[in-house]
Amino acid sequence: FDEVKDEHFDGLVITGAPVENLDFQDVHYWDELVRLMDWADHNVFSTLYICWAAQAALYHFYGIEKRPLPKKMFGIFPHVVLDRSHKLLRGFDEQFMAPHSRHTTILVSDAAKIRDLDILATSQEAGLYLAASHNARRVFVTGHSEYDAKTLELEYRRDKAAGKPIELPKNYYPNDDDTLQPMITWRAHGSLLFSNWLNYFVYQETPYDINAIPAQKEE
C-alpha cells in the first residue's frame, strides 16, 4: 500500500473475507482496511465493495451494523430492480438472480435511513443486494455476482466434508439434486453489473487528469 498511496486510480474493487461472524474491530486488519477505505475516497474515483467488504464499508462510512442470520444465506436468489433509471442497472431485467453466501446481513430498513444511499436492488429473501452513494463513488454489492459455476458447489462440499451444518444451496442444482450439474442463472446480470460500473462510473466519469479526483463528500 505504501508503494501506491500517493497515486490515483480510476476504480478499485475490495472483496469479501470469511470473517463476518467477528465484530469489525476484532478483525486483525480492521485498522488497515479503514485506512484503505478512507484513502480510496480521496484517491480512487469509484470503489466497488463486495459482500463482507460492503458490510464493512457501510458500517465505517454510515454506521450501519451487520445483523446475524439464523442460518447461512446460501444459494441463488431472485432480486428486483428498484430504480430502472440508474446507470448501474441499465439493461437489467425487472427480476434477476444473484448468488449469496454469508452469515450476516444488512437490513434494507437500516440502509434506507441514510440520505446518501440509493437502494437499487433487493431480494425478498436475501435482503439488500445493491446500493450506492448518490454519485456512485461508493458502490456496495452484498452478494457474489462474480461467482463462477462451481463456487457454491465447492463451498457446499467443503463444509459438508468438514461436518459443518450446511444446506443445499437454494435454486442451484436442478430439482435440488446435488448429483446434477448446477444451473447458471446469474452470469449475464453479473457481467452486466460489472460492465456498467466500469463503463458509466469509472471510464466515463473519471477526470482526464486523474490527479484531480475530488474527495468523496456525502450528500
PDB file of C-alpha atoms in Angstrom:
ATOM      1  CA  PHE A   1       0.000   0.000   0.000  1.00  0.00           C
ATOM      2  CA  ASP A   2       2.811   2.396   0.841  1.00  0.00           C
ATOM      3  CA  GLU A   3       4.077   1.988  -2.736  1.00  0.00           C
ATOM      4  CA  VAL A   4       0.833   3.336  -4.253  1.00  0.00           C
ATOM      5  CA  LYS A   5      -0.669   5.540  -1.541  1.00  0.00           C
ATOM      6  CA  ASP A   6       0.355   8.753  -3.315  1.00  0.00           C
ATOM      7  CA  GLU A   7      -1.116   7.656  -6.660  1.00  0.00           C
ATOM      8  CA  HIS A   8      -4.655   7.964  -8.038  1.00  0.00           C
ATOM      9  CA  PHE A   9      -6.764   5.276  -9.696  1.00  0.00           C
ATOM     10  CA  ASP A  10      -9.890   5.055 -11.834  1.00  0.00           C
ATOM     11  CA  GLY A  11     -11.504   2.203  -9.908  1.00  0.00           C
ATOM     12  CA  LEU A  12     -10.924  -0.187  -7.028  1.00  0.00           C
ATOM     13  CA  VAL A  13     -12.593  -3.474  -6.035  1.00  0.00           C
ATOM     14  CA  ILE A  14     -12.479  -4.567  -2.389  1.00  0.00           C
ATOM     15  CA  THR A  15     -13.733  -8.122  -1.947  1.00  0.00           C
ATOM     16  CA  GLY A  16     -15.118 -10.133   0.928  1.00  0.00           C
ATOM     17  CA  ALA A  17     -13.472 -12.301   3.573  1.00  0.00           C
ATOM     18  CA  PRO A  18     -14.696 -15.170   5.810  1.00  0.00           C
ATOM     19  CA  VAL A  19     -14.662 -13.036   8.957  1.00  0.00           C
ATOM     20  CA  GLU A  20     -18.261 -11.855   9.069  1.00  0.00           C
ATOM     21  CA  ASN A  21     -19.037 -13.512  12.411  1.00  0.00           C
ATOM     22  CA  LEU A  22     -16.409 -11.327  14.062  1.00  0.00           C
ATOM     23  CA  ASP A  23     -17.078  -7.789  15.188  1.00  0.00           C
ATOM     24  CA  PHE A  24     -15.425  -5.426  12.749  1.00  0.00           C
ATOM     25  CA  GLN A  25     -12.950  -4.168  15.336  1.00  0.00           C
ATOM     26  CA  ASP A  26     -11.928  -7.768  16.111  1.00  0.00           C
ATOM     27  CA  VAL A  27     -10.718  -8.374  12.553  1.00  0.00           C
ATOM     28  CA  HIS A  28      -6.959  -8.146  12.909  1.00  0.00           C
ATOM     29  CA  TYR A  29      -6.549  -5.946   9.818  1.00  0.00           C
ATOM     30  CA  TRP A  30      -9.511  -3.652  10.548  1.00  0.00           C
ATOM     31  CA  ASP A  31      -7.362  -0.560  11.060  1.00  0.00           C
ATOM     32  CA  GLU A  32      -5.565  -1.187   7.771  1.00  0.00           C
ATOM     33  CA  LEU A  33      -8.889  -1.654   5.970  1.00  0.00           C
ATOM     34  CA  VAL A  34     -10.252   1.595   7.411  1.00  0.00           C
ATOM     35  CA  ARG A  35      -7.131   3.356   6.203  1.00  0.00           C
ATOM     36  CA  LEU A  36      -7.625   1.848   2.735  1.00  0.00           C
ATOM     37  CA  MET A  37     -11.303   2.843   2.553  1.00  0.00           C
ATOM     38  CA  ASP A  38     -10.556   6.410   3.599  1.00  0.00           C
ATOM     39  CA  TRP A  39      -7.681   6.557   1.113  1.00  0.00           C
ATOM     40  CA  ALA A  40      -9.977   5.313  -1.667  1.00  0.00           C
ATOM     41  CA  ASP A  41     -12.397   8.173  -1.002  1.00  0.00           C
ATOM     42  CA  HIS A  42      -9.607  10.591  -1.916  1.00  0.00           C
ATOM     43  CA  ASN A  43      -7.528   8.655  -4.445  1.00  0.00           C
ATOM     44  CA  VAL A  44      -9.976   6.428  -6.348  1.00  0.00           C
ATOM     45  CA  PHE A  45     -12.855   7.689  -8.465  1.00  0.00           C
ATOM     46  CA  SER A  46     -15.223   4.777  -7.763  1.00  0.00           C
ATOM     47  CA  THR A  47     -14.803   1.873  -5.343  1.00  0.00           C
ATOM     48  CA  LEU A  48     -16.790  -1.365  -5.558  1.00  0.00           C
ATOM     49  CA  TYR A  49     -17.258  -3.136  -2.215  1.00  0.00           C
ATOM     50  CA  ILE A  50     -18.335  -6.794  -2.381  1.00  0.00           C
ATOM     51  CA  CYS A  51     -20.002  -8.979   0.296  1.00  0.00           C
ATOM     52  CA  TRP A  52     -18.238  -8.561   3.677  1.00  0.00           C
ATOM     53  CA  ALA A  53     -16.348  -5.572   2.305  1.00  0.00           C
ATOM     54  CA  ALA A  54     -19.724  -3.969   1.518  1.00  0.00           C
ATOM     55  CA  GLN A  55     -20.866  -4.582   5.086  1.00  0.00           C
ATOM     56  CA  ALA A  56     -17.589  -3.198   6.420  1.00  0.00           C
ATOM     57  CA  ALA A  57     -17.813  -0.062   4.284  1.00  0.00           C
ATOM     58  CA  LEU A  58     -21.463   0.555   5.155  1.00  0.00           C
ATOM     59  CA  TYR A  59     -20.505   0.327   8.812  1.00  0.00           C
ATOM     60  CA  HIS A  60     -17.426   2.514   8.501  1.00  0.00           C
ATOM     61  CA  PHE A  61     -18.961   5.281   6.393  1.00  0.00           C
ATOM     62  CA  TYR A  62     -22.557   5.265   7.646  1.00  0.00           C
ATOM     63  CA  GLY A  63     -22.604   3.382  10.952  1.00  0.00           C
ATOM     64  CA  ILE A  64     -24.871   0.607   9.626  1.00  0.00           C
ATOM     65  CA  GLU A  65     -24.498  -2.549  11.706  1.00  0.00           C
ATOM     66  CA  LYS A  66     -24.483  -6.007  10.141  1.00  0.00           C
ATOM     67  CA  ARG A  67     -27.059  -8.384  11.607  1.00  0.00           C
ATOM     68  CA  PRO A  68     -26.568 -12.108  12.285  1.00  0.00           C
ATOM     69  CA  LEU A  69     -28.748 -14.523  10.331  1.00  0.00           C
ATOM     70  CA  PRO A  70     -30.377 -17.591  11.932  1.00  0.00           C
ATOM     71  CA  LYS A  71     -28.740 -19.718   9.241  1.00  0.00           C
ATOM     72  CA  LYS A  72     -26.391 -19.149   6.348  1.00  0.00           C
ATOM     73  CA  MET A  73     -27.799 -17.293   3.344  1.00  0.00           C
ATOM     74  CA  PHE A  74     -26.619 -19.733   0.714  1.00  0.00           C
ATOM     75  CA  GLY A  75     -27.686 -20.111  -2.882  1.00  0.00           C
ATOM     76  CA  ILE A  76     -29.065 -18.196  -5.848  1.00  0.00           C
ATOM     77  CA  PHE A  77     -31.879 -15.772  -5.078  1.00  0.00           C
ATOM     78  CA  PRO A  78     -34.273 -13.648  -7.161  1.00  0.00           C
ATOM     79  CA  HIS A  79     -33.891  -9.876  -6.871  1.00  0.00           C
ATOM     80  CA  VAL A  80     -35.934  -6.935  -8.098  1.00  0.00           C
ATOM     81  CA  VAL A  81     -34.682  -3.690  -9.607  1.00  0.00           C
ATOM     82  CA  LEU A  82     -35.878  -0.650  -7.642  1.00  0.00           C
ATOM     83  CA  ASP A  83     -34.503   2.128  -9.843  1.00  0.00           C
ATOM     84  CA  ARG A  84     -34.516   1.295 -13.538  1.00  0.00           C
ATOM     85  CA  SER A  85     -33.106   4.722 -14.402  1.00  0.00           C
ATOM     86  CA  HIS A  86     -29.843   4.143 -12.527  1.00  0.00           C
ATOM     87  CA  LYS A  87     -26.887   3.532 -14.829  1.00  0.00           C
ATOM     88  CA  LEU A  88     -25.642   0.611 -12.749  1.00  0.00           C
ATOM     89  CA  LEU A  89     -28.827  -1.234 -13.690  1.00  0.00           C
ATOM     90  CA  ARG A  90     -29.030  -0.396 -17.381  1.00  0.00           C
ATOM     91  CA  GLY A  91     -30.071  -3.449 -19.367  1.00  0.00           C
ATOM     92  CA  PHE A  92     -31.241  -5.389 -16.303  1.00  0.00           C
ATOM     93  CA  ASP A  93     -34.454  -7.374 -16.337  1.00  0.00           C
ATOM     94  CA  GLU A  94     -37.015  -6.388 -13.717  1.00  0.00           C
ATOM     95  CA  GLN A  95     -36.059  -9.548 -11.839  1.00  0.00           C
ATOM     96  CA  PHE A  96     -32.630 -11.173 -11.863  1.00  0.00           C
ATOM     97  CA  MET A  97     -30.763 -13.890  -9.996  1.00  0.00           C
ATOM     98  CA  ALA A  98     -27.624 -13.478  -7.907  1.00  0.00           C
ATOM     99  CA  PRO A  99     -25.596 -15.701  -5.558  1.00  0.00           C
ATOM    100  CA  HIS A 100     -25.244 -15.140  -1.816  1.00  0.00           C
ATOM    101  CA  SER A 101     -23.065 -16.946   0.701  1.00  0.00           C
ATOM    102  CA  ARG A 102     -22.997 -15.240   4.098  1.00  0.00           C
ATOM    103  CA  HIS A 103     -23.959 -15.483   7.770  1.00  0.00           C
ATOM    104  CA  THR A 104     -24.828 -11.821   8.306  1.00  0.00           C
ATOM    105  CA  THR A 105     -26.924  -9.218   6.535  1.00  0.00           C
ATOM    106  CA  ILE A 106     -27.628  -5.518   6.170  1.00  0.00           C
ATOM    107  CA  LEU A 107     -31.269  -4.623   6.758  1.00  0.00           C
ATOM    108  CA  VAL A 108     -32.903  -2.626   3.982  1.00  0.00           C
ATOM    109  CA  SER A 109     -34.621  -0.541   6.659  1.00  0.00           C
ATOM    110  CA  ASP A 110     -31.240   0.440   8.122  1.00  0.00           C
ATOM    111  CA  ALA A 111     -29.821   1.412   4.737  1.00  0.00           C
ATOM    112  CA  ALA A 112     -32.976   3.388   3.901  1.00  0.00           C
ATOM    113  CA  LYS A 113     -32.255   5.768   6.795  1.00  0.00           C
ATOM    114  CA  ILE A 114     -29.070   7.021   5.133  1.00  0.00           C
ATOM    115  CA  ARG A 115     -29.671  10.067   2.924  1.00  0.00           C
ATOM    116  CA  ASP A 116     -26.541   9.480   0.851  1.00  0.00           C
ATOM    117  CA  LEU A 117     -27.516   5.928  -0.135  1.00  0.00           C
ATOM    118  CA  ASP A 118     -29.549   4.869  -3.157  1.00  0.00           C
ATOM    119  CA  ILE A 119     -31.031   1.398  -2.665  1.00  0.00           C
ATOM    120  CA  LEU A 120     -31.017  -0.101  -6.144  1.00  0.00           C
ATOM    121  CA  ALA A 121     -31.892  -3.800  -5.872  1.00  0.00           C
ATOM    122  CA  THR A 122     -33.246  -6.058  -3.143  1.00  0.00           C
ATOM    123  CA  SER A 123     -34.462  -9.604  -2.625  1.00  0.00           C
ATOM    124  CA  GLN A 124     -37.474 -10.676  -0.595  1.00  0.00           C
ATOM    125  CA  GLU A 125     -35.397 -13.487   0.900  1.00  0.00           C
ATOM    126  CA  ALA A 126     -31.799 -12.256   0.646  1.00  0.00           C
ATOM    127  CA  GLY A 127     -32.478  -8.608   1.517  1.00  0.00           C
ATOM    128  CA  LEU A 128     -30.307  -5.746   0.339  1.00  0.00           C
ATOM    129  CA  TYR A 129     -28.261  -6.577  -2.736  1.00  0.00           C
ATOM    130  CA  LEU A 130     -27.098  -3.370  -4.412  1.00  0.00           C
ATOM    131  CA  ALA A 131     -26.720   0.168  -3.078  1.00  0.00           C
ATOM    132  CA  ALA A 132     -24.581   3.160  -3.955  1.00  0.00           C
ATOM    133  CA  SER A 133     -23.786   6.641  -2.771  1.00  0.00           C
ATOM    134  CA  HIS A 134     -25.660   9.279  -4.765  1.00  0.00           C
ATOM    135  CA  ASN A 135     -22.648   9.894  -7.006  1.00  0.00           C
ATOM    136  CA  ALA A 136     -21.725   6.174  -7.163  1.00  0.00           C
ATOM    137  CA  ARG A 137     -18.240   6.883  -5.882  1.00  0.00           C
ATOM    138  CA  ARG A 138     -19.051   4.088  -3.427  1.00  0.00           C
ATOM    139  CA  VAL A 139     -20.900   1.010  -4.705  1.00  0.00           C
ATOM    140  CA  PHE A 140     -21.987  -1.808  -2.389  1.00  0.00           C
ATOM    141  CA  VAL A 141     -22.848  -5.352  -3.534  1.00  0.00           C
ATOM    142  CA  THR A 142     -23.796  -7.747  -0.732  1.00  0.00           C
ATOM    143  CA  GLY A 143     -23.839 -10.843  -2.952  1.00  0.00           C
ATOM    144  CA  HIS A 144     -21.425 -12.556  -5.291  1.00  0.00           C
ATOM    145  CA  SER A 145     -22.260 -11.885  -8.930  1.00  0.00           C
ATOM    146  CA  GLU A 146     -18.623 -12.702  -9.720  1.00  0.00           C
ATOM    147  CA  TYR A 147     -19.014 -16.373  -8.695  1.00  0.00           C
ATOM    148  CA  ASP A 148     -18.362 -18.939 -11.384  1.00  0.00           C
ATOM    149  CA  ALA A 149     -20.460 -22.053 -11.942  1.00  0.00           C
ATOM    150  CA  LYS A 150     -18.749 -24.233  -9.340  1.00  0.00           C
ATOM    151  CA  THR A 151     -18.043 -21.801  -6.494  1.00  0.00           C
ATOM    152  CA  LEU A 152     -21.125 -22.596  -4.416  1.00  0.00           C
ATOM    153  CA  GLU A 153     -20.670 -26.306  -5.046  1.00  0.00           C
ATOM    154  CA  LEU A 154     -17.092 -26.178  -3.773  1.00  0.00           C
ATOM    155  CA  GLU A 155     -18.243 -24.312  -0.646  1.00  0.00           C
ATOM    156  CA  TYR A 156     -21.069 -26.795  -0.095  1.00  0.00           C
ATOM    157  CA  ARG A 157     -18.902 -29.895  -0.448  1.00  0.00           C
ATOM    158  CA  ARG A 158     -16.112 -28.372   1.649  1.00  0.00           C
ATOM    159  CA  ASP A 159     -18.440 -27.597   4.559  1.00  0.00           C
ATOM    160  CA  LYS A 160     -20.244 -30.921   4.230  1.00  0.00           C
ATOM    161  CA  ALA A 161     -16.946 -32.829   4.345  1.00  0.00           C
ATOM    162  CA  ALA A 162     -15.935 -30.837   7.421  1.00  0.00           C
ATOM    163  CA  GLY A 163     -19.152 -31.816   9.200  1.00  0.00           C
ATOM    164  CA  LYS A 164     -20.444 -28.256   9.333  1.00  0.00           C
ATOM    165  CA  PRO A 165     -24.218 -27.607   9.284  1.00  0.00           C
ATOM    166  CA  ILE A 166     -24.797 -26.734   5.645  1.00  0.00           C
ATOM    167  CA  GLU A 167     -27.916 -26.965   3.494  1.00  0.00           C
ATOM    168  CA  LEU A 168     -28.088 -27.366  -0.249  1.00  0.00           C
ATOM    169  CA  PRO A 169     -27.568 -24.019  -1.960  1.00  0.00           C
ATOM    170  CA  LYS A 170     -31.010 -22.757  -2.966  1.00  0.00           C
ATOM    171  CA  ASN A 171     -32.040 -22.589  -6.620  1.00  0.00           C
ATOM    172  CA  TYR A 172     -28.689 -24.045  -7.677  1.00  0.00           C
ATOM    173  CA  TYR A 173     -28.974 -27.751  -8.504  1.00  0.00           C
ATOM    174  CA  PRO A 174     -31.771 -28.901 -10.833  1.00  0.00           C
ATOM    175  CA  ASN A 175     -34.533 -30.401  -8.667  1.00  0.00           C
ATOM    176  CA  ASP A 176     -32.216 -29.878  -5.647  1.00  0.00           C
ATOM    177  CA  ASP A 177     -30.227 -32.926  -6.767  1.00  0.00           C
ATOM    178  CA  ASP A 178     -26.562 -32.379  -5.976  1.00  0.00           C
ATOM    179  CA  THR A 179     -25.536 -35.176  -8.344  1.00  0.00           C
ATOM    180  CA  LEU A 180     -26.572 -32.948 -11.262  1.00  0.00           C
ATOM    181  CA  GLN A 181     -24.657 -30.053 -12.773  1.00  0.00           C
ATOM    182  CA  PRO A 182     -25.530 -26.682 -11.208  1.00  0.00           C
ATOM    183  CA  MET A 183     -27.651 -24.291 -13.227  1.00  0.00           C
ATOM    184  CA  ILE A 184     -26.007 -20.962 -14.083  1.00  0.00           C
ATOM    185  CA  THR A 185     -28.728 -18.318 -13.876  1.00  0.00           C
ATOM    186  CA  TRP A 186     -26.757 -15.238 -12.794  1.00  0.00           C
ATOM    187  CA  ARG A 187     -23.864 -14.841 -15.222  1.00  0.00           C
ATOM    188  CA  ALA A 188     -25.482 -12.375 -17.654  1.00  0.00           C
ATOM    189  CA  HIS A 189     -26.579  -9.942 -14.957  1.00  0.00           C
ATOM    190  CA  GLY A 190     -23.324 -10.347 -13.065  1.00  0.00           C
ATOM    191  CA  SER A 191     -21.343  -9.414 -16.152  1.00  0.00           C
ATOM    192  CA  LEU A 192     -23.707  -6.526 -16.867  1.00  0.00           C
ATOM    193  CA  LEU A 193     -23.325  -5.119 -13.361  1.00  0.00           C
ATOM    194  CA  PHE A 194     -19.546  -5.011 -13.570  1.00  0.00           C
ATOM    195  CA  SER A 195     -19.503  -3.679 -17.128  1.00  0.00           C
ATOM    196  CA  ASN A 196     -21.993  -0.932 -16.201  1.00  0.00           C
ATOM    197  CA  TRP A 197     -19.837   0.072 -13.243  1.00  0.00           C
ATOM    198  CA  LEU A 198     -16.692   0.159 -15.351  1.00  0.00           C
ATOM    199  CA  ASN A 199     -18.329   1.991 -18.242  1.00  0.00           C
ATOM    200  CA  TYR A 200     -20.574   4.555 -16.557  1.00  0.00           C
ATOM    201  CA  PHE A 201     -18.805   5.217 -13.254  1.00  0.00           C
ATOM    202  CA  VAL A 202     -15.154   4.515 -13.980  1.00  0.00           C
ATOM    203  CA  TYR A 203     -14.370   5.007 -17.666  1.00  0.00           C
ATOM    204  CA  GLN A 204     -16.793   7.831 -18.487  1.00  0.00           C
ATOM    205  CA  GLU A 205     -16.656   9.763 -15.223  1.00  0.00           C
ATOM    206  CA  THR A 206     -13.032   9.654 -14.065  1.00  0.00           C
ATOM    207  CA  PRO A 207     -11.367  13.046 -14.673  1.00  0.00           C
ATOM    208  CA  TYR A 208      -8.956  13.262 -17.611  1.00  0.00           C
ATOM    209  CA  ASP A 209      -6.334  14.388 -15.112  1.00  0.00           C
ATOM    210  CA  ILE A 210      -6.581  11.516 -12.666  1.00  0.00           C
ATOM    211  CA  ASN A 211      -4.761  13.524 -10.029  1.00  0.00           C
ATOM    212  CA  ALA A 212      -7.776  15.866  -9.984  1.00  0.00           C
ATOM    213  CA  ILE A 213     -10.057  13.261  -8.391  1.00  0.00           C
ATOM    214  CA  PRO A 214     -12.117  15.145  -5.776  1.00  0.00           C
ATOM    215  CA  ALA A 215     -12.519  13.844  -2.248  1.00  0.00           C
ATOM    216  CA  GLN A 216     -15.758  11.944  -1.701  1.00  0.00           C
ATOM    217  CA  LYS A 217     -18.417  14.019   0.044  1.00  0.00           C
ATOM    218  CA  GLU A 218     -21.617  12.619   1.475  1.00  0.00           C
ATOM    219  CA  GLU A 219     -24.769  14.356   0.323  1.00  0.00           C
TER     220      GLU A 219
END
